PDB file of C-alpha atoms in Angstrom:
ATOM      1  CA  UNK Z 126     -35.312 -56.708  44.876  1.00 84.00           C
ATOM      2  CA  UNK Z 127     -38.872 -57.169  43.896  1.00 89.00           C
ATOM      3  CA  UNK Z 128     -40.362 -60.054  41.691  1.00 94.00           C
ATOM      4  CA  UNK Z 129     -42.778 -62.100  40.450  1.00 96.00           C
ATOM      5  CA  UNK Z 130     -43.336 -66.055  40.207  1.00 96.00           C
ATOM      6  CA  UNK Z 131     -45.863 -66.971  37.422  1.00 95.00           C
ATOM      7  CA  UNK Z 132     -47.158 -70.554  37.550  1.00 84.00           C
ATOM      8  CA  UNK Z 133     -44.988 -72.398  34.641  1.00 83.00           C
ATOM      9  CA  UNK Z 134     -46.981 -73.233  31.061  1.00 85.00           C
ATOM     10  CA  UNK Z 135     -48.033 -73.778  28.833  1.00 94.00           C
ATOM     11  CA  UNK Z 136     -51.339 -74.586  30.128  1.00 96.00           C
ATOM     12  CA  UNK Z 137     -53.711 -76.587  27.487  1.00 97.00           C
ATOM     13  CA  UNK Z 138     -57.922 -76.052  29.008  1.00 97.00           C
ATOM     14  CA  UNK Z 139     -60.787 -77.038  26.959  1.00 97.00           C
ATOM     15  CA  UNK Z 140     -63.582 -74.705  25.985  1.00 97.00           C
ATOM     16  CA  UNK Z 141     -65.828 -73.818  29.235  1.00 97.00           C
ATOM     17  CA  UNK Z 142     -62.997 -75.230  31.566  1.00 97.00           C
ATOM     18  CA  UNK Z 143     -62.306 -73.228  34.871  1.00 97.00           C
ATOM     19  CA  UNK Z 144     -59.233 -71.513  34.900  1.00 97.00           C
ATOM     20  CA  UNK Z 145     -56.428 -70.949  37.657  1.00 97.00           C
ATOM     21  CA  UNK Z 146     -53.517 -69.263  37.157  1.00 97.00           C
ATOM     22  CA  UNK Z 147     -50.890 -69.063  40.128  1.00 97.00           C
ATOM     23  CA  UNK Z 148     -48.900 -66.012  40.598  1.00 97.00           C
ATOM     24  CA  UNK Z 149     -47.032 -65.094  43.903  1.00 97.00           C
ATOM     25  CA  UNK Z 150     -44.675 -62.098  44.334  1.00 96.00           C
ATOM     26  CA  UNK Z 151     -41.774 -60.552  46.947  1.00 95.00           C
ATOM     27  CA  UNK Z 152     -41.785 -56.989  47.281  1.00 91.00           C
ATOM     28  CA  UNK Z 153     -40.967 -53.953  49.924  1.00 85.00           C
ATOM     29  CA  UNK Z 154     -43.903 -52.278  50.522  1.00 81.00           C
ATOM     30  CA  UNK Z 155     -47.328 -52.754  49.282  1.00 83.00           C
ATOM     31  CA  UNK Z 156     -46.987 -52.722  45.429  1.00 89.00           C
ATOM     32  CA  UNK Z 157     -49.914 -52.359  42.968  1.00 90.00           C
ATOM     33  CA  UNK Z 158     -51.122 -55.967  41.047  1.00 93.00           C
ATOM     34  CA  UNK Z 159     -51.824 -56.090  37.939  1.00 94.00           C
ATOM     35  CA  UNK Z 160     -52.476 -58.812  35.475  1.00 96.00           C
ATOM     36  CA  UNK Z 161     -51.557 -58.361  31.449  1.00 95.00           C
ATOM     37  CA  UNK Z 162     -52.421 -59.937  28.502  1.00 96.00           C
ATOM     38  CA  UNK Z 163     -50.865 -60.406  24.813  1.00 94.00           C
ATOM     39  CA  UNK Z 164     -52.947 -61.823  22.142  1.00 93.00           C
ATOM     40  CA  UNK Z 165     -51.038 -63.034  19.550  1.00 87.00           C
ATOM     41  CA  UNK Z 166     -49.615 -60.155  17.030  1.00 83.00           C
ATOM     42  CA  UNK Z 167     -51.068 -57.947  19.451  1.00 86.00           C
ATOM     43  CA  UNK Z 168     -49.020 -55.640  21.892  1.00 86.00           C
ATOM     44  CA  UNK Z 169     -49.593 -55.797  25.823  1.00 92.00           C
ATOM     45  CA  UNK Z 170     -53.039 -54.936  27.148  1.00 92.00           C
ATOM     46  CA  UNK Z 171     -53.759 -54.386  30.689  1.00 92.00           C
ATOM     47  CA  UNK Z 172     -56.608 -56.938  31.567  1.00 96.00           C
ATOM     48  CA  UNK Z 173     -57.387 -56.194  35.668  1.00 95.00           C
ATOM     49  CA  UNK Z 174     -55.072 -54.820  38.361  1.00 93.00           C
ATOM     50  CA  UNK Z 175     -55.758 -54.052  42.283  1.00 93.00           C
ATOM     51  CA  UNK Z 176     -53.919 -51.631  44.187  1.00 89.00           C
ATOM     52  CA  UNK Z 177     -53.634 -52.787  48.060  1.00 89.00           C
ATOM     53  CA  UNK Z 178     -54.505 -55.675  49.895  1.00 92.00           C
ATOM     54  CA  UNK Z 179     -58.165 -57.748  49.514  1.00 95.00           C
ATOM     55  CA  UNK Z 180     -58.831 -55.419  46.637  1.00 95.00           C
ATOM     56  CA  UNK Z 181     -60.402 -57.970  43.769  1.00 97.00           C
ATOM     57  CA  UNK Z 182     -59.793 -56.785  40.213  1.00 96.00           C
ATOM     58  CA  UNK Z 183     -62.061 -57.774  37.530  1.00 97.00           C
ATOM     59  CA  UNK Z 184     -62.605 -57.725  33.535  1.00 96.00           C
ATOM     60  CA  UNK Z 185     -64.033 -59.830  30.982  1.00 95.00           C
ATOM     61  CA  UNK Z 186     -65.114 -62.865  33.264  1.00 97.00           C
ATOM     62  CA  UNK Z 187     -61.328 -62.688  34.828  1.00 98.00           C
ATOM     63  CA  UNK Z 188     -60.551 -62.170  38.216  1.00 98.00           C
ATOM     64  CA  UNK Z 189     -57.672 -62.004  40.788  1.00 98.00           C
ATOM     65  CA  UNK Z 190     -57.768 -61.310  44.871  1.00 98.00           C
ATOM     66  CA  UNK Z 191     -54.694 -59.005  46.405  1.00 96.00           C
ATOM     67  CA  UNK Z 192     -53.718 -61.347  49.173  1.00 96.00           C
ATOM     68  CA  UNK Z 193     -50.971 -59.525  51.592  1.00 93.00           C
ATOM     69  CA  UNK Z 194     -50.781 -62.355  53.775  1.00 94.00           C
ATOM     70  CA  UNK Z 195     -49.774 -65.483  50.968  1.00 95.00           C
ATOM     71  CA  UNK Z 196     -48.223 -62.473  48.628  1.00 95.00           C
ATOM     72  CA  UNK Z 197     -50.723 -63.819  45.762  1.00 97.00           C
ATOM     73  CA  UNK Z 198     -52.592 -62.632  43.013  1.00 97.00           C
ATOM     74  CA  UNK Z 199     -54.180 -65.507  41.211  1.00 98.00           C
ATOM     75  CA  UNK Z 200     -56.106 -65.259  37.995  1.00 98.00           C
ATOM     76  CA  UNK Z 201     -59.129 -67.204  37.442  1.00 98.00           C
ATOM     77  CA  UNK Z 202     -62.279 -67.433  35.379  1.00 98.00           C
ATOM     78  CA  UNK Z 203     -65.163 -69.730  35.645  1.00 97.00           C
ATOM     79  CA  UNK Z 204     -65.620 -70.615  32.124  1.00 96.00           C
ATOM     80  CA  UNK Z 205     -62.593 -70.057  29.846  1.00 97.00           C
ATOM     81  CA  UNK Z 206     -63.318 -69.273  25.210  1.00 97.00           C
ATOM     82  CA  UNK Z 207     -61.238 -70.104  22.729  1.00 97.00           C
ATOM     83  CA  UNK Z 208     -60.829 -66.557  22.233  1.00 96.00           C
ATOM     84  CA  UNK Z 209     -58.745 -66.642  25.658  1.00 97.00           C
ATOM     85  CA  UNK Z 210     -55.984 -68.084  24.222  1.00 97.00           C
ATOM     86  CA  UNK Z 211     -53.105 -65.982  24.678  1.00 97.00           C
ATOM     87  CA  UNK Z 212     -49.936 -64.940  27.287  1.00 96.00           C
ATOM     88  CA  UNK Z 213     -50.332 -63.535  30.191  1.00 97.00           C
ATOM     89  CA  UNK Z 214     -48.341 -61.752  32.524  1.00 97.00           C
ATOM     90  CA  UNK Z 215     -48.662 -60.973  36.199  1.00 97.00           C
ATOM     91  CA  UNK Z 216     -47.034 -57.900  37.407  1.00 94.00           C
ATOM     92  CA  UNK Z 217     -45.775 -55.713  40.200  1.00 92.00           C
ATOM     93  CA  UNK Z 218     -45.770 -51.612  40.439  1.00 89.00           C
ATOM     94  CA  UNK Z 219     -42.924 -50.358  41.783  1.00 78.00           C
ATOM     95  CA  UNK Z 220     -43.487 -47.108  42.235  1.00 70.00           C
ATOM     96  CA  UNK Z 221     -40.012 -44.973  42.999  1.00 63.00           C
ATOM     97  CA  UNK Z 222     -40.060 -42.299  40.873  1.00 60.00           C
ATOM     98  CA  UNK Z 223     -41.198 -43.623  37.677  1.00 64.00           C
ATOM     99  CA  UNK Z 224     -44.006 -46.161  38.235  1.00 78.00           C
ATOM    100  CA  UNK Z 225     -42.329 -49.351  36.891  1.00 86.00           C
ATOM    101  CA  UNK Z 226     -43.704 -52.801  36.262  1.00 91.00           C
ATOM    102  CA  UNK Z 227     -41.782 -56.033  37.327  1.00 93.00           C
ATOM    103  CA  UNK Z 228     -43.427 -58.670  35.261  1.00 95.00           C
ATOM    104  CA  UNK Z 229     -43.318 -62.846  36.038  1.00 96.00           C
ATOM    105  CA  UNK Z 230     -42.233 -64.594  33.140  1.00 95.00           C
ATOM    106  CA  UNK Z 231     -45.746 -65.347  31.469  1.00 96.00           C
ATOM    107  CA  UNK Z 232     -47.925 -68.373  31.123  1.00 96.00           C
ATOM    108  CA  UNK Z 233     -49.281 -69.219  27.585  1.00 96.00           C
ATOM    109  CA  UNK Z 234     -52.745 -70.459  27.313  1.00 97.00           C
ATOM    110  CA  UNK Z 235     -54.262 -72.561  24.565  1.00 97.00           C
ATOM    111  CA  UNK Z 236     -58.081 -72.694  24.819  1.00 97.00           C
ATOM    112  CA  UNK Z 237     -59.359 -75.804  22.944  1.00 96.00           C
ATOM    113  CA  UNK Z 238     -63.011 -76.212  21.063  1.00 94.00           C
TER     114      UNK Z 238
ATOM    115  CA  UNK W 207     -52.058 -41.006  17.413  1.00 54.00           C
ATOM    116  CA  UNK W 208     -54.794 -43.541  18.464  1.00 78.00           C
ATOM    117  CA  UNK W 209     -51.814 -45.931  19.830  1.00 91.00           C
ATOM    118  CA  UNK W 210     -48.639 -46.532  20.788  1.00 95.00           C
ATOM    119  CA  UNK W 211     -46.489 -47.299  17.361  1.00 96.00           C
ATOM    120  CA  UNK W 212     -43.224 -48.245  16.904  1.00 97.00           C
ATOM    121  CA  UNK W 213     -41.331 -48.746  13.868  1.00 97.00           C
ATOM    122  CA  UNK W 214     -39.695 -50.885  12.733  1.00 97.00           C
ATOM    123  CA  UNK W 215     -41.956 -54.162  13.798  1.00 95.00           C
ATOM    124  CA  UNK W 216     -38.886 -56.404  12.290  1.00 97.00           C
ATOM    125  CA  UNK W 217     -35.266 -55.385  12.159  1.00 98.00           C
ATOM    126  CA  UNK W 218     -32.321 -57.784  11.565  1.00 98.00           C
ATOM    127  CA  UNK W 219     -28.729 -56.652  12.036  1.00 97.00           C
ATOM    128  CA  UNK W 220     -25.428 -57.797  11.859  1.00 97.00           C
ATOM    129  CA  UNK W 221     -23.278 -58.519  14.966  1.00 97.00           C
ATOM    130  CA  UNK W 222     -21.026 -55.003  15.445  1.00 97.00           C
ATOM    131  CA  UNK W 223     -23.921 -52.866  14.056  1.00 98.00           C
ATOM    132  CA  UNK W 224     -25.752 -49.753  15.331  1.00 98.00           C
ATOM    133  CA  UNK W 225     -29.513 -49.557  15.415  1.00 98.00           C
ATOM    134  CA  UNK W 226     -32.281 -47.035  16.303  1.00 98.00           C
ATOM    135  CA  UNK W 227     -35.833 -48.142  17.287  1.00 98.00           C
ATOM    136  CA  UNK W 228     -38.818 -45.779  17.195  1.00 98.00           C
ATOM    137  CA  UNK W 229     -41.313 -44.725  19.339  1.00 98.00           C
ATOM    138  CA  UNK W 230     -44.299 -42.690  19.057  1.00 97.00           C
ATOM    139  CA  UNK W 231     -46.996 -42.416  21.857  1.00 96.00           C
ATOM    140  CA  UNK W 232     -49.965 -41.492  22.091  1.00 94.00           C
ATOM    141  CA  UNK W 233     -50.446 -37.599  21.839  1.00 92.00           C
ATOM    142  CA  UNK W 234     -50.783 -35.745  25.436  1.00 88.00           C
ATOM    143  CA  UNK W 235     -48.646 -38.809  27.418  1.00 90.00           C
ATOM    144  CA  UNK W 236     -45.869 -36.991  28.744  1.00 89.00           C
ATOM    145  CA  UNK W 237     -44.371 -40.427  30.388  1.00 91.00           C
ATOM    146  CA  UNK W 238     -42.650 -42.745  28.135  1.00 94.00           C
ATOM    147  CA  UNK W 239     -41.552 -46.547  28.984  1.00 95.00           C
ATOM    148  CA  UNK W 240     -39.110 -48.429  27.477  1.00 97.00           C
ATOM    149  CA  UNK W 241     -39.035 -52.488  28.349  1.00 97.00           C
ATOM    150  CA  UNK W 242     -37.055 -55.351  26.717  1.00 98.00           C
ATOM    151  CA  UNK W 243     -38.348 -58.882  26.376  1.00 96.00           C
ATOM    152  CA  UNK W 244     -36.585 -62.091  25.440  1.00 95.00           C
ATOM    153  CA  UNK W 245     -38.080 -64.872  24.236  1.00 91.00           C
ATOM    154  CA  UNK W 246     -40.333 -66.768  26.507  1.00 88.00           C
ATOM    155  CA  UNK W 247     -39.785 -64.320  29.994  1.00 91.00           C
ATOM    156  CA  UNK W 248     -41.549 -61.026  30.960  1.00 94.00           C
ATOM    157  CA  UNK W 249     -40.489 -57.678  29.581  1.00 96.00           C
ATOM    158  CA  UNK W 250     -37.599 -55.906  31.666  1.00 96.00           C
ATOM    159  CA  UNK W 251     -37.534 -52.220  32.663  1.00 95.00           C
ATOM    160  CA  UNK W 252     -34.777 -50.256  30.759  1.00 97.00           C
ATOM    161  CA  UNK W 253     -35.618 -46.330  30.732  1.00 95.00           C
ATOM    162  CA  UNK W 254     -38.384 -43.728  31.717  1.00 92.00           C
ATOM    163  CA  UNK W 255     -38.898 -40.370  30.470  1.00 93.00           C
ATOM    164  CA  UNK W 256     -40.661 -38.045  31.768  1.00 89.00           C
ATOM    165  CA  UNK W 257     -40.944 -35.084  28.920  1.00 88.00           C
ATOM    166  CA  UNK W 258     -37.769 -34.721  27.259  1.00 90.00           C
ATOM    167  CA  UNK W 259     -35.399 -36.275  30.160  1.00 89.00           C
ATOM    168  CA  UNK W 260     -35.050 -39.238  31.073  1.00 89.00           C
ATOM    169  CA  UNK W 261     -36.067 -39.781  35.108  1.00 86.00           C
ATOM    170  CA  UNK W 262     -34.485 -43.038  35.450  1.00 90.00           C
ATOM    171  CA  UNK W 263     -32.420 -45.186  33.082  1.00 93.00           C
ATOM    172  CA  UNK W 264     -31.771 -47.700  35.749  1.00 92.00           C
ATOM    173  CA  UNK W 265     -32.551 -50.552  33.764  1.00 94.00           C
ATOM    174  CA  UNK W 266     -30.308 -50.157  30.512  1.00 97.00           C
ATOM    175  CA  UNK W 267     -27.966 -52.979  30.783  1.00 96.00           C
ATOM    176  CA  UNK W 268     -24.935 -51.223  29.746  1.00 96.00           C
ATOM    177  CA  UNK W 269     -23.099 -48.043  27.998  1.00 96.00           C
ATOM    178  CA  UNK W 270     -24.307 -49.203  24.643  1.00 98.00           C
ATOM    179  CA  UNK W 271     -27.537 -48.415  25.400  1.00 98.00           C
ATOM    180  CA  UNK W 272     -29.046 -44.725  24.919  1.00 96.00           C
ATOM    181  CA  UNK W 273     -32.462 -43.388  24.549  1.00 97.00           C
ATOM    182  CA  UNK W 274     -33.426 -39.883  23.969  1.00 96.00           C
ATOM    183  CA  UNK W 275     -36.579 -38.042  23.969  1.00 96.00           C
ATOM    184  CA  UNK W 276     -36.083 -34.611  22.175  1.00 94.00           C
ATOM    185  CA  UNK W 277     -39.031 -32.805  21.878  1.00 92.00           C
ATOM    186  CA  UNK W 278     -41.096 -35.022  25.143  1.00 89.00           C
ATOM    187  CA  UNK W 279     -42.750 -36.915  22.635  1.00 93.00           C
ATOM    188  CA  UNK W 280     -41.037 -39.180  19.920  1.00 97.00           C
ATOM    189  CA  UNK W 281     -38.888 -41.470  21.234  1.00 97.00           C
ATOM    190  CA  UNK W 282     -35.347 -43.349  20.043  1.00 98.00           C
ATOM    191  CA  UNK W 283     -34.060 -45.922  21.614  1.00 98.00           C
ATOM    192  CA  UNK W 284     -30.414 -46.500  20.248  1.00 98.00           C
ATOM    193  CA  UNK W 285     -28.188 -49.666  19.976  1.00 98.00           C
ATOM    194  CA  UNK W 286     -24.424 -49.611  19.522  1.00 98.00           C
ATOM    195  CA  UNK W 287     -22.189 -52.016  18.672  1.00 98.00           C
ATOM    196  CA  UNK W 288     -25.344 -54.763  19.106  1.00 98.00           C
ATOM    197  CA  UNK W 289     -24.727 -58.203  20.143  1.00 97.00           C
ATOM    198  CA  UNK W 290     -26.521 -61.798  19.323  1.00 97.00           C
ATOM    199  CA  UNK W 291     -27.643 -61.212  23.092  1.00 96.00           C
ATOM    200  CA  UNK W 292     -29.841 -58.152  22.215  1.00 97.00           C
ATOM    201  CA  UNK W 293     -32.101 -60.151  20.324  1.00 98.00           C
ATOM    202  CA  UNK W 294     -35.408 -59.436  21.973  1.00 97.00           C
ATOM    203  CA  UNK W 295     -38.825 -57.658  21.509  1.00 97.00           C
ATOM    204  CA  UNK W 296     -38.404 -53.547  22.564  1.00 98.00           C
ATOM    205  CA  UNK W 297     -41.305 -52.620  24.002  1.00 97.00           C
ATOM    206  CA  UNK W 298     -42.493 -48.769  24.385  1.00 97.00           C
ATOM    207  CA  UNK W 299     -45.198 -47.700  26.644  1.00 95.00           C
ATOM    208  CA  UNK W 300     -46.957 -44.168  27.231  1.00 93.00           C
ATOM    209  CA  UNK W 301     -49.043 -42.376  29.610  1.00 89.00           C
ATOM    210  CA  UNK W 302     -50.169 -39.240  31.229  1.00 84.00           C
ATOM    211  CA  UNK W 303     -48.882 -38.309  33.717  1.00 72.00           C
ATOM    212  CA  UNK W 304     -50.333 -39.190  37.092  1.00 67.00           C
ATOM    213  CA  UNK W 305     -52.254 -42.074  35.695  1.00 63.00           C
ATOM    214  CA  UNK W 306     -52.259 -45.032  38.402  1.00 68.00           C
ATOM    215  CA  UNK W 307     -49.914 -47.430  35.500  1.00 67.00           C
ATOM    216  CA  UNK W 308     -52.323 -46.688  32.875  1.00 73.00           C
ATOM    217  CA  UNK W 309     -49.616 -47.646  30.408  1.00 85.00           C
ATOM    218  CA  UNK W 310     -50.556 -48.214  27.207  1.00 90.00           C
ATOM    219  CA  UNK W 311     -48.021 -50.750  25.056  1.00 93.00           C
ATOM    220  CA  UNK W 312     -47.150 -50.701  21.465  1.00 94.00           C
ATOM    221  CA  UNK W 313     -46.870 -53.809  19.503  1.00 92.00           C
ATOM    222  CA  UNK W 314     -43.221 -53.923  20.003  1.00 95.00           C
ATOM    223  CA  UNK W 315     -39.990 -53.581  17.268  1.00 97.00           C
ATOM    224  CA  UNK W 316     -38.160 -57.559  16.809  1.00 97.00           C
ATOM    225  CA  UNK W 317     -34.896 -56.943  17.170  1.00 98.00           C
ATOM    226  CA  UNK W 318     -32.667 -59.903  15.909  1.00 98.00           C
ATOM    227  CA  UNK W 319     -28.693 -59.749  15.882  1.00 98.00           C
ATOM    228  CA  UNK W 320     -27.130 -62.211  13.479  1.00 97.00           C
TER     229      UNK W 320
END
């Protein structure tokens, strides 16, 4: 079936570091990507997604490349704020029927001043 | 409403017991998610609704699971007989239909099984 490999965390940055993080899936077909976000004692927010291949989503300095060919969708940002600590969760859409997400497994951030 | 809300954000039960979690989305979204996440992985698929019925439950993980959607807009997700393995966060999503995954999540009901 479909998945999603997140790189593992937690991953520690300081203030104005750049950011990578590594997320590679296996699906049938060619699946929406999306990237999610949970703040903490927040719920789930959708931060960027792209929905076929060399699409480049983007939001709030954030950004990820649909790459068919290496099945990747990495996140990155040039200059990562405290205020970008947080999980976050790459994701698949399956879409049979009910358009269901198949998430990785999350990688918590921790932004340092 | 302005968001997704589900009630309760904390419940603690006993092994054996039965439980109902609550969801309410947000007003117009006629498709309804249900996910389940453990502690420190991604949250799992367990049931869709579209209106009242549910279009695929393929993800409840066995018989004591049950959701219903009445009316095609609050939502119950039902527990029986609950086990220390349910502990997780229940996670409810809506949104309208035909919208690309432009789920919005609620904040999520604690579930914890003692």
């Amino acid at each position: 079936g479909n998945s999603v490999t997140q790189m593992e965390g937690p991953v520690t940055l300081s203030e104005e570091a750049f950011l990578t993080i590594n997320c590679t899936y296996t699906a049938t077909g060619y699946p929406s990507l999306f990237w999610y976000v949970q703040y903490p004692g927040e719920g789930l927010q959708l931060l960027l997604k792209a929905t076929k291949a060399d699409d480049k989503g983007s939001n709030k300095g954030f950004e990820a490349t649909y790459r068919k060919e290496t099945t990747s969708f990495h996140l990155e940002k040039g200059s990562v704020q405290v205020s970008d600590s947080a999980v976050y969760f790459c994701a698949l859409g399956e879409f049979q029927g009910a358009q269901k997400l198949v998430f990785g497994q999350g990688t918590r951030l921790t932004i340092n001043p | 409403g302005a968001g997704v809300s589900q009630t309760p954000s904390n419940k603690v039960t006993e092994k054996g017991k039965y439980v109902e979690l609550r969801c309410d989305p947000i007003s117009g979204h006629t498709a309804l998610y249900w996910y389940r996440q453990s502690l420190g992985q991604g949250p799992e698929f367990l049931i869709y609704f579209q209106g009242t019925g549910a279009a695929d439950d393929s993800g409840l993980p066995n018989d004591r699971f049950f959701a219903v959607r009445p009316e095609g807009s609050v939502s119950t997700l039902k527990i029986q007989r609950t086990e220390r393995g349910d502990s997780a966060v229940y996670l409810c999503a809506s949104s309208r239909l035909g919208a690309n995954y432009g789920y919005t999540f609620g904040s999520g009901t604690r579930l914890t099984v003692v």
